[in-house]
PDB file of C-alpha atoms in Angstrom:
ATOM      1  CA  UNK A  10      -1.944 -14.867  21.393  1.00  0.00           C
ATOM      2  CA  UNK A  11      -0.348 -12.741  18.598  1.00  0.00           C
ATOM      3  CA  UNK A  12       1.989  -9.728  18.561  1.00  0.00           C
ATOM      4  CA  UNK A  13       3.920 -11.216  21.424  1.00  0.00           C
ATOM      5  CA  UNK A  14       7.401 -11.395  19.724  1.00  0.00           C
ATOM      6  CA  UNK A  15       9.790 -10.176  16.998  1.00  0.00           C
ATOM      7  CA  UNK A  16       8.749 -13.212  14.772  1.00  0.00           C
ATOM      8  CA  UNK A  17       5.074 -11.760  14.761  1.00  0.00           C
ATOM      9  CA  UNK A  18       6.124  -8.500  13.469  1.00  0.00           C
ATOM     10  CA  UNK A  19       8.316 -10.300  10.745  1.00  0.00           C
ATOM     11  CA  UNK A  20       5.555 -12.588   9.627  1.00  0.00           C
ATOM     12  CA  UNK A  21       3.007  -9.932   9.146  1.00  0.00           C
ATOM     13  CA  UNK A  22       5.870  -7.888   7.068  1.00  0.00           C
ATOM     14  CA  UNK A  23       6.239 -10.912   4.846  1.00  0.00           C
ATOM     15  CA  UNK A  24       2.655 -10.698   4.394  1.00  0.00           C
ATOM     16  CA  UNK A  25       2.813  -7.479   2.945  1.00  0.00           C
ATOM     17  CA  UNK A  26       5.181  -8.490   0.710  1.00  0.00           C
ATOM     18  CA  UNK A  27       3.283 -11.530  -0.577  1.00  0.00           C
ATOM     19  CA  UNK A  28       0.054  -9.581  -1.222  1.00  0.00           C
ATOM     20  CA  UNK A  29       2.345  -6.873  -3.239  1.00  0.00           C
ATOM     21  CA  UNK A  30       3.590  -9.620  -5.203  1.00  0.00           C
ATOM     22  CA  UNK A  31      -0.090 -10.828  -5.774  1.00  0.00           C
ATOM     23  CA  UNK A  32      -1.298 -10.859  -9.430  1.00  0.00           C
ATOM     24  CA  UNK A  33      -3.803  -8.521  -8.471  1.00  0.00           C
ATOM     25  CA  UNK A  34      -1.584  -5.855  -7.137  1.00  0.00           C
ATOM     26  CA  UNK A  35       1.358  -6.280  -9.905  1.00  0.00           C
ATOM     27  CA  UNK A  36      -1.071  -6.326 -12.611  1.00  0.00           C
ATOM     28  CA  UNK A  37      -2.483  -2.776 -11.410  1.00  0.00           C
ATOM     29  CA  UNK A  38       0.708  -1.556 -11.076  1.00  0.00           C
ATOM     30  CA  UNK A  39       1.676  -2.492 -14.422  1.00  0.00           C
ATOM     31  CA  UNK A  40      -1.575  -1.284 -15.858  1.00  0.00           C
ATOM     32  CA  UNK A  41      -2.099   1.743 -13.936  1.00  0.00           C
ATOM     33  CA  UNK A  42       1.880   2.679 -14.814  1.00  0.00           C
ATOM     34  CA  UNK A  43       3.438   1.377 -17.900  1.00  0.00           C
ATOM     35  CA  UNK A  44       0.491   0.362 -19.714  1.00  0.00           C
ATOM     36  CA  UNK A  45      -1.044   3.901 -19.779  1.00  0.00           C
ATOM     37  CA  UNK A  46       2.355   5.418 -21.009  1.00  0.00           C
ATOM     38  CA  UNK A  47       3.807   4.859 -24.258  1.00  0.00           C
ATOM     39  CA  UNK A  48       6.107   2.244 -23.441  1.00  0.00           C
ATOM     40  CA  UNK A  49       3.652  -0.536 -23.846  1.00  0.00           C
ATOM     41  CA  UNK A  50       1.622  -1.080 -26.974  1.00  0.00           C
ATOM     42  CA  UNK A  51      -1.480  -3.008 -27.827  1.00  0.00           C
ATOM     43  CA  UNK A  52      -1.086  -6.177 -29.168  1.00  0.00           C
ATOM     44  CA  UNK A  53      -3.498  -9.352 -29.919  1.00  0.00           C
ATOM     45  CA  UNK A  54      -3.245 -10.399 -26.348  1.00  0.00           C
ATOM     46  CA  UNK A  55      -4.823  -7.334 -25.389  1.00  0.00           C
ATOM     47  CA  UNK A  56      -7.656  -6.630 -28.206  1.00  0.00           C
ATOM     48  CA  UNK A  57      -9.367  -9.424 -26.450  1.00  0.00           C
ATOM     49  CA  UNK A  58      -9.767  -7.615 -23.087  1.00  0.00           C
ATOM     50  CA  UNK A  59     -12.089  -4.639 -22.943  1.00  0.00           C
ATOM     51  CA  UNK A  60     -10.837  -3.514 -19.762  1.00  0.00           C
ATOM     52  CA  UNK A  61      -7.256  -2.817 -21.246  1.00  0.00           C
ATOM     53  CA  UNK A  62      -8.878  -1.439 -24.356  1.00  0.00           C
ATOM     54  CA  UNK A  63     -10.908   0.969 -22.686  1.00  0.00           C
ATOM     55  CA  UNK A  64      -8.008   2.186 -20.515  1.00  0.00           C
ATOM     56  CA  UNK A  65      -5.863   2.760 -23.835  1.00  0.00           C
ATOM     57  CA  UNK A  66      -8.597   5.071 -25.243  1.00  0.00           C
ATOM     58  CA  UNK A  67      -9.188   6.432 -21.770  1.00  0.00           C
ATOM     59  CA  UNK A  68     -12.584   5.231 -21.759  1.00  0.00           C
ATOM     60  CA  UNK A  69     -12.348   4.124 -17.858  1.00  0.00           C
ATOM     61  CA  UNK A  70     -15.620   3.663 -15.991  1.00  0.00           C
ATOM     62  CA  UNK A  71     -16.042   2.326 -12.577  1.00  0.00           C
ATOM     63  CA  UNK A  72     -17.242  -0.847 -13.854  1.00  0.00           C
ATOM     64  CA  UNK A  73     -13.601  -1.512 -15.401  1.00  0.00           C
ATOM     65  CA  UNK A  74     -11.952  -4.325 -13.435  1.00  0.00           C
ATOM     66  CA  UNK A  75      -8.824  -2.238 -13.190  1.00  0.00           C
ATOM     67  CA  UNK A  76     -10.658   0.294 -11.028  1.00  0.00           C
ATOM     68  CA  UNK A  77     -10.485  -1.579  -7.645  1.00  0.00           C
ATOM     69  CA  UNK A  78      -7.885  -0.716  -5.035  1.00  0.00           C
ATOM     70  CA  UNK A  79      -9.169  -3.188  -2.422  1.00  0.00           C
ATOM     71  CA  UNK A  80      -5.702  -4.862  -2.305  1.00  0.00           C
ATOM     72  CA  UNK A  81      -3.537  -1.734  -1.936  1.00  0.00           C
ATOM     73  CA  UNK A  82      -5.908  -0.440   0.836  1.00  0.00           C
ATOM     74  CA  UNK A  83      -5.500  -4.114   2.137  1.00  0.00           C
ATOM     75  CA  UNK A  84      -1.547  -3.123   2.401  1.00  0.00           C
ATOM     76  CA  UNK A  85      -2.097   0.036   3.554  1.00  0.00           C
ATOM     77  CA  UNK A  86      -4.317  -1.339   6.634  1.00  0.00           C
ATOM     78  CA  UNK A  87      -1.667  -4.076   7.621  1.00  0.00           C
ATOM     79  CA  UNK A  88       1.064  -1.641   7.538  1.00  0.00           C
ATOM     80  CA  UNK A  89      -0.828   0.604   9.547  1.00  0.00           C
ATOM     81  CA  UNK A  90      -1.560  -2.596  12.080  1.00  0.00           C
ATOM     82  CA  UNK A  91       2.164  -3.233  12.188  1.00  0.00           C
ATOM     83  CA  UNK A  92       3.043   0.410  13.024  1.00  0.00           C
ATOM     84  CA  UNK A  93       0.612   0.381  15.634  1.00  0.00           C
ATOM     85  CA  UNK A  94       1.340  -3.011  17.150  1.00  0.00           C
ATOM     86  CA  UNK A  95       5.005  -3.189  17.039  1.00  0.00           C
ATOM     87  CA  UNK A  96       6.001  -0.901  19.636  1.00  0.00           C
ATOM     88  CA  UNK A  97       4.094  -3.221  22.241  1.00  0.00           C
ATOM     89  CA  UNK A  98       5.784  -6.290  20.885  1.00  0.00           C
ATOM     90  CA  UNK A  99       8.907  -4.714  21.143  1.00  0.00           C
ATOM     91  CA  UNK A 100       8.270  -3.582  24.965  1.00  0.00           C
ATOM     92  CA  UNK A 101       7.311  -7.207  25.716  1.00  0.00           C
ATOM     93  CA  UNK A 102      10.203  -8.918  23.544  1.00  0.00           C
ATOM     94  CA  UNK A 103      13.540  -8.309  24.921  1.00  0.00           C
ATOM     95  CA  UNK A 104      15.325  -9.673  21.793  1.00  0.00           C
ATOM     96  CA  UNK A 105      13.126  -6.972  19.726  1.00  0.00           C
ATOM     97  CA  UNK A 106      15.929  -4.255  19.802  1.00  0.00           C
ATOM     98  CA  UNK A 107      14.783  -0.745  19.311  1.00  0.00           C
ATOM     99  CA  UNK A 108      16.826  -0.322  15.849  1.00  0.00           C
ATOM    100  CA  UNK A 109      14.876  -3.237  14.586  1.00  0.00           C
ATOM    101  CA  UNK A 110      11.764  -1.615  15.776  1.00  0.00           C
ATOM    102  CA  UNK A 111      12.433   1.373  13.574  1.00  0.00           C
ATOM    103  CA  UNK A 112      13.497  -0.231  10.957  1.00  0.00           C
ATOM    104  CA  UNK A 113      10.375  -2.414  10.696  1.00  0.00           C
ATOM    105  CA  UNK A 114       8.263   0.781  11.170  1.00  0.00           C
ATOM    106  CA  UNK A 115      10.427   2.460   8.314  1.00  0.00           C
ATOM    107  CA  UNK A 116       9.720  -0.343   6.033  1.00  0.00           C
ATOM    108  CA  UNK A 117       6.167  -0.547   6.636  1.00  0.00           C
ATOM    109  CA  UNK A 118       5.885   3.064   6.332  1.00  0.00           C
ATOM    110  CA  UNK A 119       7.660   3.021   2.829  1.00  0.00           C
ATOM    111  CA  UNK A 120       5.448  -0.004   1.644  1.00  0.00           C
ATOM    112  CA  UNK A 121       2.486   2.288   2.716  1.00  0.00           C
ATOM    113  CA  UNK A 122       3.727   5.401   0.850  1.00  0.00           C
ATOM    114  CA  UNK A 123       4.267   3.236  -2.266  1.00  0.00           C
ATOM    115  CA  UNK A 124       0.590   2.044  -2.236  1.00  0.00           C
ATOM    116  CA  UNK A 125      -0.721   5.925  -1.717  1.00  0.00           C
ATOM    117  CA  UNK A 126       1.741   7.064  -4.387  1.00  0.00           C
ATOM    118  CA  UNK A 127       0.191   4.292  -6.884  1.00  0.00           C
ATOM    119  CA  UNK A 128      -3.339   5.376  -5.966  1.00  0.00           C
ATOM    120  CA  UNK A 129      -2.800   8.996  -6.082  1.00  0.00           C
ATOM    121  CA  UNK A 130      -1.108   8.987  -9.588  1.00  0.00           C
ATOM    122  CA  UNK A 131      -3.853   6.725 -10.714  1.00  0.00           C
ATOM    123  CA  UNK A 132      -6.927   8.315  -8.881  1.00  0.00           C
ATOM    124  CA  UNK A 133      -5.655  11.726  -7.885  1.00  0.00           C
ATOM    125  CA  UNK A 134      -7.801  12.418  -4.423  1.00  0.00           C
ATOM    126  CA  UNK A 135      -8.245   9.046  -2.613  1.00  0.00           C
ATOM    127  CA  UNK A 136      -9.288   8.216   1.168  1.00  0.00           C
ATOM    128  CA  UNK A 137      -5.916   8.592   3.376  1.00  0.00           C
ATOM    129  CA  UNK A 138      -5.536   7.046   6.897  1.00  0.00           C
ATOM    130  CA  UNK A 139      -2.718   5.964   8.908  1.00  0.00           C
ATOM    131  CA  UNK A 140      -4.820   4.584  11.511  1.00  0.00           C
ATOM    132  CA  UNK A 141      -5.633   0.743  11.398  1.00  0.00           C
ATOM    133  CA  UNK A 142      -8.847  -0.926  11.081  1.00  0.00           C
ATOM    134  CA  UNK A 143      -9.122  -3.690  13.586  1.00  0.00           C
ATOM    135  CA  UNK A 144     -12.926  -4.469  13.173  1.00  0.00           C
ATOM    136  CA  UNK A 145     -16.130  -3.730  11.680  1.00  0.00           C
ATOM    137  CA  UNK A 146     -17.289  -1.193  14.202  1.00  0.00           C
ATOM    138  CA  UNK A 147     -15.041   1.159  12.897  1.00  0.00           C
ATOM    139  CA  UNK A 148     -16.256   3.886  10.847  1.00  0.00           C
ATOM    140  CA  UNK A 149     -14.650   3.202   7.706  1.00  0.00           C
ATOM    141  CA  UNK A 150     -16.319   5.782   5.359  1.00  0.00           C
ATOM    142  CA  UNK A 151     -13.287   8.093   4.820  1.00  0.00           C
ATOM    143  CA  UNK A 152     -13.816  11.098   2.523  1.00  0.00           C
ATOM    144  CA  UNK A 153     -10.928  11.646  -0.389  1.00  0.00           C
ATOM    145  CA  UNK A 154      -7.996  13.550   0.576  1.00  0.00           C
ATOM    146  CA  UNK A 155      -6.488  15.678  -2.136  1.00  0.00           C
ATOM    147  CA  UNK A 156      -3.595  14.504  -4.301  1.00  0.00           C
ATOM    148  CA  UNK A 157      -1.450  17.097  -2.832  1.00  0.00           C
ATOM    149  CA  UNK A 158      -2.179  16.737   0.608  1.00  0.00           C
ATOM    150  CA  UNK A 159      -1.678  12.707   0.300  1.00  0.00           C
ATOM    151  CA  UNK A 160       1.891  13.507  -1.488  1.00  0.00           C
ATOM    152  CA  UNK A 161       2.723  16.194   1.211  1.00  0.00           C
ATOM    153  CA  UNK A 162       1.886  13.536   3.525  1.00  0.00           C
ATOM    154  CA  UNK A 163       3.669  10.735   2.210  1.00  0.00           C
ATOM    155  CA  UNK A 164       6.847  12.877   1.580  1.00  0.00           C
ATOM    156  CA  UNK A 165       6.685  14.050   5.464  1.00  0.00           C
ATOM    157  CA  UNK A 166       6.273  10.298   6.501  1.00  0.00           C
ATOM    158  CA  UNK A 167       9.258   8.985   4.293  1.00  0.00           C
ATOM    159  CA  UNK A 168      11.491  12.042   5.556  1.00  0.00           C
ATOM    160  CA  UNK A 169      10.640  11.427   9.159  1.00  0.00           C
ATOM    161  CA  UNK A 170      11.608   7.562   8.945  1.00  0.00           C
ATOM    162  CA  UNK A 171      14.533   7.903   6.459  1.00  0.00           C
ATOM    163  CA  UNK A 172      17.131   7.434   8.882  1.00  0.00           C
ATOM    164  CA  UNK A 173      15.647   4.469  10.133  1.00  0.00           C
ATOM    165  CA  UNK A 174      15.511   2.293   7.292  1.00  0.00           C
ATOM    166  CA  UNK A 175      18.001  -0.491   6.603  1.00  0.00           C
ATOM    167  CA  UNK A 176      20.364   0.365   3.897  1.00  0.00           C
ATOM    168  CA  UNK A 177      22.345  -2.165   2.000  1.00  0.00           C
TER     169      UNK A 177
END
């Protein structure tokens, strides 16, 4: 019953922004970026958080709560799903113009690229895919792709869609 009209695509895109505005994602963007720089200093609030203290002292282990990346991959998979499904929706819904389809794909590609940028900046080599996962029968055990190959891929992807993006 889903993926029949432009509103379905719009709702899925809105969902991407909802996830990206969640505390889980926003907090990691801050910790993985600004917090690790010299722009933010430790204070009494961070002193009581062992995970943040370990990041400040560059003593990061896999058990640190800030090393989870599941919400970023959720956004990536949802973006991959929208990119995969939207063309079929445009074929069904005459109100869904090709220019809107291209803009939606560009928007999802940019959000996916932003997530990968944060991931490679933080972890260097990460699993990379542009294929959506629809069910548990699909193989999800991807090897890590190198920092350079992920960066090159997102740059190529953004260059490919840059003329389709909505400009304000």
